[in-house]
XYZ file of N, CA and C in Angstrom:
513
model
N 0.432 -0.795 0.141
C -0.098 0.258 -0.052
C 1.044 0.923 0.238
N 2.367 1.356 0.921
C 2.852 2.835 0.837
C 3.599 2.739 -0.583
N 4.387 1.571 -0.780
C 5.185 1.168 -1.623
C 4.395 0.563 -2.732
N 4.062 0.909 -3.743
C 2.882 0.296 -4.779
C 3.974 0.388 -5.504
N 4.542 1.263 -6.691
C 5.667 1.231 -7.906
C 6.411 -0.761 -6.932
N 7.168 -0.043 -5.719
C 7.751 -1.378 -5.370
C 7.173 -2.397 -5.376
N 6.455 -3.218 -5.298
C 5.114 -4.486 -4.951
C 5.341 -4.891 -6.490
N 4.799 -3.931 -6.832
C 4.859 -5.226 -7.895
C 5.947 -4.803 -8.855
N 7.132 -3.935 -8.882
C 7.902 -4.532 -9.083
C 8.742 -6.400 -9.100
N 8.271 -6.289 -7.242
C 9.138 -6.912 -6.953
C 7.950 -8.406 -7.233
N 6.123 -7.769 -7.310
C 5.621 -9.171 -7.897
C 5.717 -9.317 -9.173
N 6.274 -8.649 -10.053
C 6.281 -8.935 -11.543
C 7.798 -9.591 -11.608
N 8.661 -9.480 -10.580
C 9.881 -11.091 -10.884
C 9.746 -11.886 -10.421
N 8.691 -11.974 -9.037
C 8.752 -13.318 -9.373
C 8.038 -13.970 -9.743
N 6.583 -14.061 -10.786
C 6.093 -13.723 -10.823
C 6.037 -14.745 -12.664
N 6.866 -13.406 -13.054
C 7.821 -13.783 -13.529
C 8.650 -15.408 -13.844
N 9.018 -15.745 -12.159
C 10.118 -17.309 -12.470
C 9.266 -17.834 -11.399
N 8.542 -17.383 -11.239
C 6.829 -18.845 -10.751
C 6.645 -20.357 -11.045
N 6.746 -20.845 -12.331
C 7.395 -21.704 -12.140
C 8.229 -22.260 -12.276
N 9.346 -21.868 -12.325
C 10.280 -21.826 -13.143
C 11.151 -22.369 -11.399
N 10.702 -21.846 -10.095
C 10.633 -21.791 -8.867
C 9.850 -22.818 -8.625
N 9.079 -23.429 -9.197
C 8.167 -23.755 -8.297
C 8.303 -25.599 -8.737
N 9.308 -25.085 -9.932
C 9.786 -26.771 -10.711
C 11.383 -26.882 -10.082
N 12.056 -25.834 -9.735
C 13.143 -25.751 -9.324
C 13.337 -26.037 -7.664
N 11.798 -25.726 -6.098
C 11.497 -26.211 -5.399
C 11.389 -27.839 -5.481
N 10.617 -28.466 -5.969
C 10.472 -29.510 -6.150
C 11.121 -30.547 -5.699
N 12.297 -30.144 -7.310
C 13.462 -30.446 -7.826
C 14.484 -30.676 -6.294
N 14.784 -29.389 -5.410
C 15.374 -29.262 -4.795
C 14.764 -30.378 -3.435
N 13.625 -30.236 -3.221
C 12.547 -31.482 -2.763
C 13.252 -32.395 -2.274
N 12.898 -32.963 -3.226
C 12.381 -34.523 -3.714
C 15.266 -35.050 -3.511
N 15.408 -33.524 -4.144
C 17.031 -34.578 -4.158
C 17.325 -34.798 -2.445
N 16.862 -33.440 -1.759
C 17.328 -33.671 -0.600
C 16.708 -35.106 0.065
N 15.591 -35.676 0.142
C 14.256 -36.602 0.576
C 15.131 -37.402 0.436
N 15.460 -37.443 -0.615
C 16.021 -39.120 -1.089
C 17.824 -39.102 -0.740
N 17.927 -38.401 -0.517
C 19.215 -38.227 -0.083
C 19.054 -38.921 1.517
N 18.126 -37.715 2.018
C 18.532 -38.005 4.029
C 17.708 -39.450 3.687
N 16.651 -39.892 2.858
C 16.449 -41.635 2.867
C 18.071 -42.865 2.792
N 18.545 -41.911 2.208
C 19.689 -42.867 1.826
C 20.086 -43.017 2.803
N 20.651 -42.007 3.556
C 20.992 -41.961 4.978
C 20.534 -42.665 5.788
N 19.403 -42.734 6.316
C 18.611 -43.842 7.092
C 18.041 -42.384 8.009
N 18.018 -42.123 7.875
C 17.282 -39.924 8.410
C 15.889 -39.567 8.224
N 14.692 -40.033 8.631
C 14.367 -39.147 8.639
C 13.707 -37.694 8.085
N 12.873 -36.907 7.642
C 12.767 -35.373 8.344
C 11.588 -35.036 6.871
N 11.008 -33.945 7.471
C 9.695 -34.244 6.343
C 10.914 -31.994 5.843
N 10.369 -32.500 4.992
C 10.701 -30.734 4.170
C 10.302 -30.142 3.599
N 10.083 -28.783 3.443
C 8.671 -28.015 2.759
C 9.489 -26.518 1.930
N 9.848 -26.614 1.283
C 10.101 -24.826 0.549
C 9.561 -23.677 0.638
N 9.875 -22.921 0.118
C 8.642 -21.351 0.350
C 9.770 -20.404 -0.368
N 8.377 -19.671 -1.256
C 9.619 -18.667 -1.352
C 9.254 -17.343 -1.384
N 9.800 -16.273 -0.271
C 9.938 -15.407 0.783
C 9.284 -14.802 -0.701
N 8.579 -13.922 1.078
C 7.235 -13.209 1.071
C 7.831 -12.050 0.064
N 7.019 -10.449 -0.006
C 7.603 -10.134 -1.197
C 7.827 -8.606 0.028
N 6.919 -8.611 1.603
C 7.417 -7.743 1.612
C 8.608 -7.534 2.374
N 9.266 -9.337 2.742
C 10.491 -8.835 3.493
C 11.673 -8.923 2.616
N 10.783 -9.361 0.873
C 12.130 -9.346 0.041
C 12.614 -7.609 -0.258
N 11.145 -6.552 0.102
C 11.255 -5.267 0.030
C 11.902 -5.469 1.442
N 12.057 -4.928 2.280
C 12.983 -4.756 3.544
C 14.003 -5.080 3.950
N 14.431 -6.031 2.921
C 15.519 -6.373 3.323
C 16.530 -5.691 2.479
N 16.140 -5.764 1.128
C 16.271 -4.871 0.185
C 16.536 -3.230 0.944
N 16.294 -3.030 1.171
C 16.125 -1.360 1.666
C 16.849 -1.482 3.406
N 16.474 -2.030 3.718
C 17.711 -2.127 4.913
C 18.909 -2.560 4.904
N 19.028 -3.936 4.003
C 20.295 -4.360 3.882
C 20.912 -3.307 1.901
N 20.246 -2.554 1.602
C 20.422 -1.415 0.733
C 20.983 -2.413 -1.053
N 20.502 -4.200 -1.232
C 20.272 -4.771 -1.766
C 19.446 -4.770 -3.172
N 19.857 -5.608 -4.174
C 18.963 -5.712 -5.283
C 18.462 -6.292 -5.141
N 17.444 -6.501 -5.589
C 16.767 -8.050 -6.313
C 17.490 -9.168 -6.304
N 18.204 -9.203 -7.097
C 18.838 -10.685 -7.122
C 20.236 -10.969 -6.277
N 20.427 -9.984 -5.405
C 21.183 -9.897 -4.009
C 20.214 -10.376 -2.605
N 19.969 -10.793 -3.085
C 18.640 -11.426 -1.976
C 19.018 -13.123 -2.013
N 20.031 -13.357 -1.170
C 20.125 -14.654 -1.432
C 19.210 -15.934 -0.618
N 18.101 -15.790 0.436
C 16.862 -16.777 0.471
C 15.113 -16.273 -0.572
N 15.488 -16.051 -1.149
C 14.267 -16.251 -2.262
C 14.093 -17.819 -1.807
N 14.851 -18.324 -2.528
C 13.836 -19.695 -2.616
C 15.062 -20.182 -1.507
N 13.345 -20.559 0.211
C 14.778 -21.550 1.847
C 13.602 -23.040 1.228
N 14.510 -23.488 2.007
C 13.789 -25.322 2.823
C 14.211 -25.061 4.139
N 12.945 -25.734 4.251
C 12.634 -25.624 6.178
C 12.834 -28.150 6.044
N 13.925 -28.317 7.256
C 13.525 -29.168 6.460
C 13.592 -29.796 8.654
N 12.521 -30.083 8.856
C 12.682 -30.668 9.967
C 12.395 -32.888 10.898
N 13.770 -32.650 11.421
C 13.931 -33.700 12.128
C 13.544 -34.579 13.264
N 13.954 -35.167 13.669
C 12.756 -35.476 15.169
C 14.433 -35.454 16.116
N 16.125 -35.122 15.672
C 16.751 -35.442 16.804
C 18.039 -34.221 16.554
N 18.524 -33.430 17.660
C 19.708 -32.842 17.669
C 20.864 -33.589 16.342
N 21.556 -34.346 16.444
C 22.534 -35.426 16.050
C 22.135 -35.134 14.230
N 20.709 -35.958 14.499
C 20.272 -36.412 12.431
C 20.268 -34.084 11.909
N 19.963 -33.453 12.846
C 20.232 -32.732 12.298
C 22.090 -32.002 11.786
N 23.152 -31.828 12.236
C 23.612 -32.306 11.830
C 24.150 -32.411 10.774
N 23.093 -34.227 10.269
C 23.604 -35.013 10.009
C 23.453 -35.169 8.556
N 22.027 -34.135 9.159
C 21.325 -33.281 6.762
C 22.716 -32.073 6.982
N 22.750 -32.033 7.620
C 23.318 -30.298 7.795
C 24.483 -31.095 6.192
N 25.333 -31.851 6.845
C 26.561 -33.411 5.949
C 25.843 -33.534 4.765
N 24.661 -33.315 4.856
C 23.978 -34.269 3.043
C 24.374 -33.011 2.564
N 23.259 -31.799 3.092
C 22.890 -30.814 2.378
C 24.285 -29.933 1.907
N 25.041 -30.157 2.302
C 26.550 -29.851 1.541
C 27.900 -30.100 1.639
N 27.166 -31.014 1.951
C 27.735 -32.335 0.560
C 27.217 -32.232 -0.834
N 25.505 -32.147 -0.719
C 25.018 -31.804 -2.283
C 25.213 -30.439 -2.613
N 25.303 -29.319 -2.656
C 25.718 -28.463 -2.694
C 26.802 -27.335 -1.394
N 27.538 -26.909 -2.408
C 28.422 -25.905 -2.019
C 28.160 -24.478 -0.809
N 28.740 -25.178 -0.341
C 27.865 -23.729 1.112
C 28.706 -22.282 1.038
N 28.181 -21.034 1.347
C 28.269 -19.493 0.458
C 29.534 -19.959 1.876
N 30.512 -19.521 2.540
C 31.287 -18.712 3.070
C 30.588 -17.510 4.345
N 30.381 -17.836 5.127
C 29.978 -17.194 5.746
C 28.470 -16.783 5.895
N 27.527 -17.965 5.373
C 26.497 -17.900 5.558
C 25.922 -18.799 6.769
N 27.198 -19.312 7.381
C 26.601 -20.296 8.265
C 26.451 -19.530 8.952
N 25.065 -19.892 10.931
C 25.253 -19.984 12.002
C 24.493 -21.943 12.189
N 24.919 -21.226 13.349
C 24.532 -22.341 14.538
C 23.115 -22.438 15.412
N 22.955 -22.329 15.495
C 22.112 -21.677 16.722
C 20.453 -23.499 17.652
N 22.173 -23.879 17.422
C 21.850 -24.513 18.365
C 22.042 -25.056 18.953
N 23.810 -25.263 18.920
C 24.587 -23.844 19.674
C 25.135 -23.850 20.432
N 24.479 -22.501 19.468
C 24.232 -21.340 20.345
C 23.296 -20.729 19.818
N 22.012 -20.838 20.711
C 20.933 -20.749 20.689
C 20.942 -18.559 21.321
N 19.757 -18.550 20.175
C 19.095 -17.008 20.450
C 18.516 -17.096 22.229
N 18.712 -15.276 22.417
C 18.465 -15.276 23.884
C 16.870 -15.783 23.847
N 16.170 -15.946 22.540
C 14.541 -15.699 22.803
C 14.250 -17.583 23.028
N 15.859 -18.219 23.065
C 16.057 -19.558 22.652
C 15.384 -20.196 21.712
N 15.710 -19.404 20.283
C 15.692 -19.725 19.365
C 16.591 -21.403 19.063
N 16.107 -22.315 18.160
C 16.898 -23.401 17.990
C 17.155 -23.489 16.311
N 18.095 -24.136 15.392
C 18.215 -24.232 14.271
C 20.050 -23.579 13.523
N 20.124 -24.708 12.573
C 21.177 -24.594 11.504
C 20.540 -23.693 10.198
N 21.613 -22.866 10.431
C 20.843 -22.252 9.137
C 22.361 -21.951 8.232
N 22.349 -22.010 6.817
C 23.132 -21.688 5.999
C 22.325 -21.872 4.647
N 23.218 -21.563 3.543
C 22.731 -21.221 2.340
C 24.380 -22.068 1.540
N 23.710 -22.259 0.224
C 24.518 -22.253 -0.729
C 24.147 -22.414 -1.652
N 24.459 -22.414 -3.171
C 25.187 -22.020 -3.993
C 24.353 -23.832 -4.363
N 23.257 -23.674 -5.156
C 22.568 -24.808 -5.665
C 22.502 -25.558 -7.112
N 21.681 -26.299 -7.396
C 21.074 -25.928 -8.885
C 21.819 -25.068 -10.126
N 22.066 -24.602 -10.862
C 22.085 -23.513 -11.897
C 22.543 -22.437 -10.867
N 23.092 -21.927 -10.140
C 24.003 -21.698 -9.307
C 23.359 -20.193 -8.730
N 21.774 -21.139 -8.150
C 21.160 -20.306 -7.631
C 21.008 -20.353 -6.009
N 20.937 -19.022 -5.580
C 21.015 -19.223 -3.970
C 19.885 -19.682 -2.296
N 20.051 -20.497 -1.996
C 19.214 -21.306 -1.376
C 19.510 -21.994 -0.296
N 18.777 -20.710 0.759
C 18.882 -20.690 2.411
C 18.548 -22.273 2.519
N 18.887 -23.079 3.936
C 18.166 -24.596 3.857
C 18.601 -23.931 5.477
N 16.909 -24.337 6.008
C 17.196 -24.396 7.699
C 16.462 -25.541 8.503
N 18.014 -25.829 9.690
C 17.848 -27.440 9.943
C 17.361 -27.482 11.216
N 15.930 -27.735 11.822
C 15.983 -28.217 12.960
C 14.967 -29.201 13.100
N 14.938 -30.036 15.352
C 14.004 -30.641 15.750
C 11.806 -29.841 14.989
N 11.591 -30.761 15.055
C 9.956 -30.675 15.511
C 10.136 -29.676 16.550
N 11.080 -30.210 17.558
C 9.960 -29.141 19.004
C 10.809 -28.209 18.969
N 12.318 -27.651 17.708
C 12.799 -26.594 17.950
C 11.736 -25.867 16.859
N 11.328 -26.594 15.886
C 10.777 -25.490 15.233
C 8.037 -25.182 15.628
N 8.451 -26.137 16.566
C 6.779 -25.437 17.474
C 7.303 -23.985 18.324
N 9.015 -24.895 19.269
C 9.463 -23.628 20.052
C 9.233 -22.246 18.999
N 10.424 -22.261 18.204
C 10.002 -21.357 16.884
C 9.193 -20.849 16.133
N 7.226 -21.493 16.368
C 6.233 -20.844 16.012
C 5.636 -20.499 16.461
N 5.702 -21.016 17.533
C 4.378 -20.470 18.555
C 5.450 -19.186 19.722
N 6.835 -19.561 20.154
C 7.416 -18.769 20.780
C 7.776 -19.262 22.148
N 7.878 -19.003 22.919
C 8.614 -19.500 24.217
C 7.765 -19.754 25.632
N 7.799 -18.701 25.425
C 6.148 -19.128 25.780
C 5.330 -19.288 26.263
N 3.969 -19.176 24.931
C 3.227 -20.593 24.541
C 3.740 -21.735 24.505
N 5.276 -22.390 24.650
C 4.958 -23.789 24.476
C 5.449 -23.876 25.970
N 5.933 -23.400 27.745
C 5.769 -23.307 28.367
C 4.346 -23.589 28.917
N 3.925 -22.141 28.252
C 2.281 -22.259 28.889
C 1.450 -23.499 28.045
N 2.259 -24.393 27.288
C 1.292 -25.347 26.317
C 1.530 -27.149 27.099
N 3.148 -26.503 27.267
C 3.480 -27.486 28.952
C 2.273 -27.310 29.592
N 2.524 -27.007 30.424
C 1.723 -26.718 32.217
C 1.083 -27.145 32.323
N 0.227 -26.889 31.208
C -1.275 -27.009 31.195
C -2.722 -28.090 30.077
N -0.805 -29.437 29.511
C -1.167 -30.424 28.298
C -2.300 -31.006 28.588
N -2.689 -31.386 30.364
C -3.874 -32.337 30.275
C -5.926 -31.517 30.815
N -5.249 -29.930 30.825
C -6.067 -29.250 30.621
C -7.088 -27.952 29.727
N -7.530 -28.643 29.059
C -7.580 -27.070 27.803
C -8.180 -25.961 28.240
N -8.855 -25.916 29.348
C -9.417 -24.736 29.383
C -8.831 -23.986 30.341
N -7.491 -24.925 30.883
C -7.640 -23.418 32.190
C -6.974 -23.035 31.900
N -6.584 -21.853 33.289
C -6.678 -20.041 32.799
C -5.537 -19.376 33.313
N -5.011 -19.177 31.886
C -2.989 -19.256 32.284
C -2.919 -17.900 32.210
N -1.914 -18.223 33.865
C -1.518 -16.561 34.356
C -0.718 -16.607 34.563
N -0.085 -15.006 34.034
C 0.878 -14.605 33.068
C 1.213 -13.363 34.908
N 3.062 -13.220 35.065
C 3.324 -13.139 36.486
C 4.668 -11.866 35.330
N 4.069 -10.873 35.680
C 4.878 -9.847 35.721
C 5.997 -9.787 36.269
N 7.500 -9.875 35.388
C 9.060 -9.550 36.279
C 9.331 -8.842 36.505
N 8.286 -7.456 37.097
C 8.515 -6.687 36.936
C 8.088 -6.222 38.233
N 6.913 -6.791 39.521
C 6.748 -6.625 40.053
C 7.474 -6.914 41.320
């Protein structure tokens, strides 16, 4: 609404490539699933294209062009345990070369909000940048719903109608 020209520009660039991106993401997911299965691991793999506003915000805040955004194409891999996360990271880096300085280990060093995940950006087929996030199902739950929601869920697991009491840390 505030930047209609920029929105249309990003929308056009994504639309021009929509079928290509969809086919690419399907190939990436199948290739990764095959390799994970061959290693005897299990995972849920989801692909996505970054939202227009996220692309725009990154272009503005980091002063980048559309072609400089590394994570337009992204894959999230959910697996059972921490060991599998690191094993799958090894598989990813075997399939596609990682981009130096584009790896973050939030499992070993969680963010202050307890967010945990492995993030890597690789050069995928056809030299397209591809961001991959790898985490356990539990880490995904915490990431998607937040630590407070996770705590409330655990405390009230047996009582769906329980009243949640919030305690002020300032008292």
